[in-house]
mmCIF file of C-alpha atoms in Angstrom:
data_model
loop_
_atom_site.group_PDB
_atom_site.id
_atom_site.type_symbol
_atom_site.label_atom_id
_atom_site.label_comp_id
_atom_site.label_asym_id
_atom_site.label_seq_id
_atom_site.Cartn_x
_atom_site.Cartn_y
_atom_site.Cartn_z
ATOM 1 C CA MET A 1 87.761 104.326 119.807
ATOM 2 C CA VAL A 2 87.573 102.472 116.500
ATOM 3 C CA VAL A 3 87.976 104.696 113.442
ATOM 4 C CA GLU A 4 85.749 103.593 110.563
ATOM 5 C CA TRP A 5 86.680 104.019 106.905
ATOM 6 C CA CYS A 6 84.597 103.813 103.751
ATOM 7 C CA THR A 7 85.563 104.275 100.098
ATOM 8 C CA GLN A 8 82.076 104.813 98.718
ATOM 9 C CA PHE A 9 83.463 107.661 96.580
ATOM 10 C CA LEU A 10 85.190 105.034 94.390
ATOM 11 C CA ASP A 11 81.891 103.452 93.354
ATOM 12 C CA PRO A 12 80.379 105.221 90.321
ATOM 13 C CA ARG A 13 77.007 103.621 91.116
ATOM 14 C CA ALA A 14 76.860 104.938 94.675
ATOM 15 C CA SER A 15 74.780 107.985 95.502
ATOM 16 C CA LYS A 16 76.719 111.011 96.716
ATOM 17 C CA ASP A 17 77.129 111.187 100.490
ATOM 18 C CA LEU A 18 75.535 114.523 101.342
ATOM 19 C CA ASN A 19 77.078 114.433 104.822
ATOM 20 C CA VAL A 20 80.646 114.545 103.466
ATOM 21 C CA SER A 21 82.299 117.536 101.806
ATOM 22 C CA ARG A 22 85.072 116.276 99.571
ATOM 23 C CA ALA A 23 87.863 118.129 97.743
ATOM 24 C CA LEU A 24 89.691 116.626 94.767
ATOM 25 C CA ILE A 25 93.303 117.436 93.855
ATOM 26 C CA ILE A 26 94.463 116.337 90.392
ATOM 27 C CA LEU A 27 98.208 115.698 90.104
ATOM 28 C CA ASN A 28 100.428 115.585 87.030
ATOM 29 C CA GLN A 29 100.167 111.828 86.518
ATOM 30 C CA PRO A 30 98.141 109.679 84.087
ATOM 31 C CA PHE A 31 94.554 108.706 84.891
ATOM 32 C CA SER A 32 91.532 107.435 83.003
ATOM 33 C CA VAL A 33 88.423 109.420 82.116
ATOM 34 C CA LYS A 34 86.372 106.825 83.950
ATOM 35 C CA LEU A 35 88.199 107.302 87.241
ATOM 36 C CA LEU A 36 88.131 111.082 86.791
ATOM 37 C CA LYS A 37 84.357 111.075 86.310
ATOM 38 C CA THR A 38 83.830 108.943 89.421
ATOM 39 C CA LEU A 39 85.983 111.101 91.694
ATOM 40 C CA TRP A 40 84.714 114.358 90.180
ATOM 41 C CA ALA A 41 81.092 113.390 90.846
ATOM 42 C CA ALA A 42 81.943 112.499 94.448
ATOM 43 C CA SER A 43 83.596 115.896 95.094
ATOM 44 C CA GLU A 44 82.252 119.403 95.417
ATOM 45 C CA TRP A 45 85.522 121.322 95.015
ATOM 46 C CA ARG A 46 88.252 120.408 92.524
ATOM 47 C CA SER A 47 91.732 121.750 91.885
ATOM 48 C CA CYS A 48 94.656 120.941 89.615
ATOM 49 C CA ALA A 49 98.189 120.979 90.963
ATOM 50 C CA ASP A 50 100.144 122.743 88.196
ATOM 51 C CA GLY A 51 100.671 120.168 85.411
ATOM 52 C CA GLY A 52 97.640 118.257 86.642
ATOM 53 C CA ALA A 53 95.725 120.735 84.486
ATOM 54 C CA ASN A 54 97.606 119.411 81.427
ATOM 55 C CA ARG A 55 96.477 115.881 82.312
ATOM 56 C CA LEU A 56 92.870 116.981 82.766
ATOM 57 C CA TYR A 57 92.878 118.915 79.488
ATOM 58 C CA ASP A 58 94.514 116.113 77.503
ATOM 59 C CA VAL A 59 92.515 113.148 78.800
ATOM 60 C CA LEU A 60 89.226 114.936 78.173
ATOM 61 C CA GLY A 61 90.366 116.059 74.739
ATOM 62 C CA ALA A 62 91.266 112.496 73.812
ATOM 63 C CA SER A 63 87.802 111.236 74.738
ATOM 64 C CA GLY A 64 86.308 112.140 71.364
ATOM 65 C CA ASP A 65 83.630 114.352 72.952
ATOM 66 C CA ALA A 66 84.310 117.950 71.940
ATOM 67 C CA ASN A 67 82.175 119.330 74.775
ATOM 68 C CA LEU A 68 83.595 117.226 77.587
ATOM 69 C CA ARG A 69 86.345 119.656 78.612
ATOM 70 C CA SER A 70 83.843 122.398 79.360
ATOM 71 C CA LEU A 71 81.927 120.058 81.693
ATOM 72 C CA PHE A 72 84.979 119.435 83.885
ATOM 73 C CA LEU A 73 86.293 122.868 84.821
ATOM 74 C CA PRO A 74 88.349 122.894 88.019
ATOM 75 C CA ASP A 75 87.749 125.499 90.689
ATOM 76 C CA MET A 76 91.443 126.347 90.679
ATOM 77 C CA VAL A 77 94.809 125.609 89.086
ATOM 78 C CA LYS A 78 97.641 126.289 91.512
ATOM 79 C CA GLY A 79 101.390 125.743 91.688
ATOM 80 C CA ASP A 80 104.671 127.279 90.614
ATOM 81 C CA LEU A 81 103.363 126.745 87.061
ATOM 82 C CA ASP A 82 106.627 125.372 85.710
ATOM 83 C CA SER A 83 104.735 122.444 84.141
ATOM 84 C CA LEU A 84 101.529 124.139 82.991
ATOM 85 C CA ARG A 85 101.450 124.454 79.184
ATOM 86 C CA ASP A 86 100.564 127.792 77.608
ATOM 87 C CA ASP A 87 97.644 126.365 75.622
ATOM 88 C CA VAL A 88 96.170 124.783 78.754
ATOM 89 C CA LYS A 89 96.610 127.993 80.762
ATOM 90 C CA SER A 90 94.932 130.011 78.003
ATOM 91 C CA TYR A 91 92.000 127.599 77.810
ATOM 92 C CA TYR A 92 91.207 127.646 81.518
ATOM 93 C CA THR A 93 91.769 131.369 82.022
ATOM 94 C CA SER A 94 89.443 132.067 79.077
ATOM 95 C CA LEU A 95 86.742 130.214 81.023
ATOM 96 C CA ASP A 96 87.448 132.169 84.226
ATOM 97 C CA VAL A 97 89.189 129.335 86.050
ATOM 98 C CA PRO A 98 91.628 130.936 88.528
ATOM 99 C CA VAL A 99 95.237 130.038 87.655
ATOM 100 C CA ILE A 100 97.286 130.924 90.727
ATOM 101 C CA TYR A 101 101.063 131.251 90.729
ATOM 102 C CA ASP A 102 102.768 130.370 94.011
ATOM 103 C CA SER A 103 106.536 130.787 93.949
ATOM 104 C CA ASP A 104 107.242 129.100 97.294
ATOM 105 C CA GLN A 105 109.982 126.578 96.537
ATOM 106 C CA ASN A 106 109.686 125.006 99.989
ATOM 107 C CA SER A 107 106.274 123.539 99.147
ATOM 108 C CA THR A 108 105.288 121.227 96.315
ATOM 109 C CA ASP A 109 102.299 121.811 94.039
ATOM 110 C CA LEU A 110 100.360 119.220 96.034
ATOM 111 C CA MET A 111 101.114 121.090 99.252
ATOM 112 C CA LYS A 112 100.037 124.361 97.650
ATOM 113 C CA CYS A 113 96.648 122.868 96.746
ATOM 114 C CA VAL A 114 96.161 121.522 100.263
ATOM 115 C CA GLN A 115 96.933 125.009 101.559
ATOM 116 C CA ALA A 116 94.219 126.362 99.239
ATOM 117 C CA ILE A 117 91.738 123.843 100.668
ATOM 118 C CA GLU A 118 92.644 124.843 104.207
ATOM 119 C CA GLU A 119 92.173 128.511 103.356
ATOM 120 C CA LYS A 120 88.734 127.701 101.918
ATOM 121 C CA GLU A 121 87.902 125.821 105.120
ATOM 122 C CA ARG A 122 88.852 128.858 107.209
ATOM 123 C CA LEU A 123 86.654 131.114 105.093
ATOM 124 C CA THR A 124 83.604 128.845 104.856
ATOM 125 C CA GLY A 125 83.708 126.795 108.044
ATOM 126 C CA GLN A 126 83.487 123.595 105.988
ATOM 127 C CA GLU A 127 85.722 120.611 106.599
ATOM 128 C CA PHE A 128 86.768 118.571 103.583
ATOM 129 C CA GLU A 129 87.904 115.046 103.054
ATOM 130 C CA ILE A 130 90.735 115.227 100.514
ATOM 131 C CA VAL A 131 91.047 112.856 97.581
ATOM 132 C CA ILE A 132 94.277 113.045 95.574
ATOM 133 C CA LEU A 133 94.126 111.743 92.010
ATOM 134 C CA GLY A 134 97.637 110.438 91.376
ATOM 135 C CA GLY A 135 100.670 110.379 93.615
ATOM 136 C CA LEU A 136 101.403 106.648 93.693
ATOM 137 C CA SER A 137 102.886 106.151 90.231
ATOM 138 C CA GLY A 138 105.550 107.682 87.997
ATOM 139 C CA ARG A 139 108.713 109.130 89.498
ATOM 140 C CA LEU A 140 109.910 107.458 92.672
ATOM 141 C CA ASP A 141 110.807 110.749 94.397
ATOM 142 C CA GLN A 142 107.283 112.058 93.838
ATOM 143 C CA THR A 143 105.762 108.828 95.141
ATOM 144 C CA VAL A 144 107.906 108.999 98.280
ATOM 145 C CA HIS A 145 106.823 112.625 98.718
ATOM 146 C CA THR A 146 103.185 111.507 98.646
ATOM 147 C CA LEU A 147 103.889 108.819 101.257
ATOM 148 C CA SER A 148 105.759 111.294 103.441
ATOM 149 C CA TYR A 149 103.299 114.167 103.083
ATOM 150 C CA LEU A 150 100.220 112.104 103.944
ATOM 151 C CA HIS A 151 102.115 110.632 106.896
ATOM 152 C CA LYS A 152 102.559 114.218 108.159
ATOM 153 C CA LEU A 153 99.017 115.318 107.275
ATOM 154 C CA ARG A 154 97.548 112.677 109.590
ATOM 155 C CA LYS A 155 98.429 115.039 112.474
ATOM 156 C CA THR A 156 96.147 117.817 111.196
ATOM 157 C CA ARG A 157 93.595 116.185 108.875
ATOM 158 C CA LYS A 158 91.157 113.348 109.530
ATOM 159 C CA ARG A 159 90.902 111.790 106.061
ATOM 160 C CA VAL A 160 93.190 112.089 103.054
ATOM 161 C CA PHE A 161 93.059 109.448 100.313
ATOM 162 C CA THR A 162 95.211 108.994 97.246
ATOM 163 C CA VAL A 163 93.843 107.153 94.219
ATOM 164 C CA THR A 164 95.201 105.874 90.923
ATOM 165 C CA ASP A 165 93.636 103.562 88.350
ATOM 166 C CA ASP A 166 95.450 100.712 90.093
ATOM 167 C CA ASN A 167 94.942 101.335 93.792
ATOM 168 C CA VAL A 168 93.759 103.462 96.690
ATOM 169 C CA GLY A 169 95.788 104.176 99.797
ATOM 170 C CA TRP A 170 95.768 106.235 102.965
ATOM 171 C CA VAL A 171 97.445 106.496 106.366
ATOM 172 C CA LEU A 172 96.007 104.719 109.387
ATOM 173 C CA ASN A 173 97.058 106.431 112.587
ATOM 174 C CA GLU A 174 97.987 104.419 115.648
ATOM 175 C CA GLY A 175 94.945 102.740 117.160
ATOM 176 C CA GLU A 176 92.070 100.594 115.941
ATOM 177 C CA HIS A 177 90.427 100.838 112.522
ATOM 178 C CA LEU A 178 87.505 99.202 110.730
ATOM 179 C CA ILE A 179 87.660 99.424 106.929
ATOM 180 C CA HIS A 180 84.340 98.784 105.213
ATOM 181 C CA ILE A 181 85.198 96.916 102.007
ATOM 182 C CA ASN A 182 83.171 97.313 98.836
ATOM 183 C CA HIS A 183 84.243 94.106 97.128
ATOM 184 C CA ASP A 184 82.658 95.242 93.861
ATOM 185 C CA VAL A 185 85.172 98.101 93.684
ATOM 186 C CA LEU A 186 88.259 96.755 95.436
ATOM 187 C CA GLY A 187 90.277 93.839 94.108
ATOM 188 C CA GLN A 188 91.689 91.114 96.306
ATOM 189 C CA THR A 189 95.231 92.430 96.854
ATOM 190 C CA CYS A 190 96.060 94.788 99.705
ATOM 191 C CA GLY A 191 98.971 95.795 101.906
ATOM 192 C CA LEU A 192 99.901 97.248 105.293
ATOM 193 C CA LEU A 193 103.080 99.275 104.900
ATOM 194 C CA PRO A 194 105.218 100.510 107.822
ATOM 195 C CA VAL A 195 106.367 103.702 106.064
ATOM 196 C CA GLY A 196 107.968 106.503 108.091
ATOM 197 C CA ILE A 197 108.272 104.513 111.320
ATOM 198 C CA ASP A 198 110.824 102.177 112.848
ATOM 199 C CA SER A 199 108.298 99.366 113.415
ATOM 200 C CA THR A 200 104.737 98.698 114.504
ATOM 201 C CA ILE A 201 102.741 95.917 116.132
ATOM 202 C CA LEU A 202 99.812 94.762 113.992
ATOM 203 C CA THR A 203 96.708 92.710 114.650
ATOM 204 C CA THR A 204 94.164 92.173 111.860
ATOM 205 C CA THR A 205 90.990 90.347 110.894
ATOM 206 C CA GLY A 206 89.376 90.050 107.481
ATOM 207 C CA LEU A 207 92.574 89.220 105.592
ATOM 208 C CA ARG A 208 93.662 85.929 104.086
ATOM 209 C CA TRP A 209 96.901 86.125 106.064
ATOM 210 C CA ASN A 210 96.014 87.846 109.322
ATOM 211 C CA LEU A 211 98.542 89.226 111.773
ATOM 212 C CA ASP A 212 98.309 88.573 115.506
ATOM 213 C CA ASN A 213 100.300 91.018 117.606
ATOM 214 C CA THR A 214 103.006 90.821 114.921
ATOM 215 C CA GLU A 215 105.894 93.245 114.511
ATOM 216 C CA SER A 216 106.177 94.846 111.064
ATOM 217 C CA SER A 217 109.042 96.970 109.754
ATOM 218 C CA PHE A 218 111.148 97.724 106.670
ATOM 219 C CA ASP A 219 113.916 95.611 108.186
ATOM 220 C CA GLY A 220 111.568 92.744 108.980
ATOM 221 C CA LEU A 221 108.140 91.469 108.020
ATOM 222 C CA MET A 222 105.887 93.581 105.769
ATOM 223 C CA SER A 223 102.379 92.490 104.868
ATOM 224 C CA THR A 224 102.455 93.155 101.126
ATOM 225 C CA SER A 225 100.377 91.238 98.557
ATOM 226 C CA ASN A 226 97.928 90.194 101.239
ATOM 227 C CA HIS A 227 94.365 89.366 100.171
ATOM 228 C CA LEU A 228 90.941 90.577 101.187
ATOM 229 C CA VAL A 229 88.459 87.872 102.185
ATOM 230 C CA PRO A 230 85.239 87.966 100.124
ATOM 231 C CA GLY A 231 82.286 89.309 102.074
ATOM 232 C CA GLN A 232 84.367 90.547 105.003
ATOM 233 C CA ASP A 233 85.437 93.963 106.240
ATOM 234 C CA VAL A 234 88.956 94.508 107.582
ATOM 235 C CA ALA A 235 89.860 95.377 111.173
ATOM 236 C CA ILE A 236 93.365 96.627 111.941
ATOM 237 C CA LYS A 237 95.026 97.507 115.215
ATOM 238 C CA THR A 238 98.406 99.216 114.908
ATOM 239 C CA SER A 239 100.743 100.678 117.497
ATOM 240 C CA LYS A 240 102.224 103.199 115.006
ATOM 241 C CA PRO A 241 100.940 104.953 111.851
ATOM 242 C CA ILE A 242 100.978 102.775 108.723
ATOM 243 C CA TRP A 243 99.920 102.994 105.094
ATOM 244 C CA TRP A 244 96.962 100.871 104.007
ATOM 245 C CA CYS A 245 96.509 100.198 100.289
ATOM 246 C CA ALA A 246 94.175 98.080 98.169
ATOM 247 C CA GLU A 247 93.934 97.447 94.454
ATOM 248 C CA LEU A 248 90.999 98.658 92.382
ATOM 249 C CA ARG A 249 89.044 96.338 90.142
ATOM 250 C CA ASP A 250 88.853 96.964 86.414
ATOM 251 C CA HIS A 251 85.351 97.958 85.367
#
């Protein structure tokens, strides 16, 4: 079976897909108001992972619109709260946003927010796609955690995306995939990254430099800085899970 992928949620001009329930997790990394607005509009449930609430509060406050903060209230702030500033906590609690302390030191703030989504799914019967705002920039250890955690989540969740102002990425499980490319949103550069595996065998179409039953590994060939072909979607067949990433255009 071919698994199809679409990143319509990255297009601010696209109408919301009413058939998809989407949950947004905001991490403690920089992002633009423009990207925030796009992902927020495409989601129906939003949470901040600890210091992600600081980022949300600050970027909206810097916009020059005094009322903007009150229009973007998350459904939850959750984490061990070691990064959450007192002024940010006071602001959100005054507006009845739940700020939840979780002391578990064996789970990161991102993991705590995913656990909150899964609890909501159990209670409501909904199933969410997860979009993570952040996770691929800043500290290297945090970036590697994102790569590792999504690699593990592929076993229990169908679709988890991570987005920054520069790129979007997600894990493709072993098998065949068709990625529908919105060339108005995605730039030309992309990559297929054999993270968390010894090696994989890749076959692709729709790329400038396609692979034909080619082995890819950290010790050998990696298809980084590949290019999308204008007007074409991308088909990928992989024998092991890999990371797919593509750059976002500036708008």
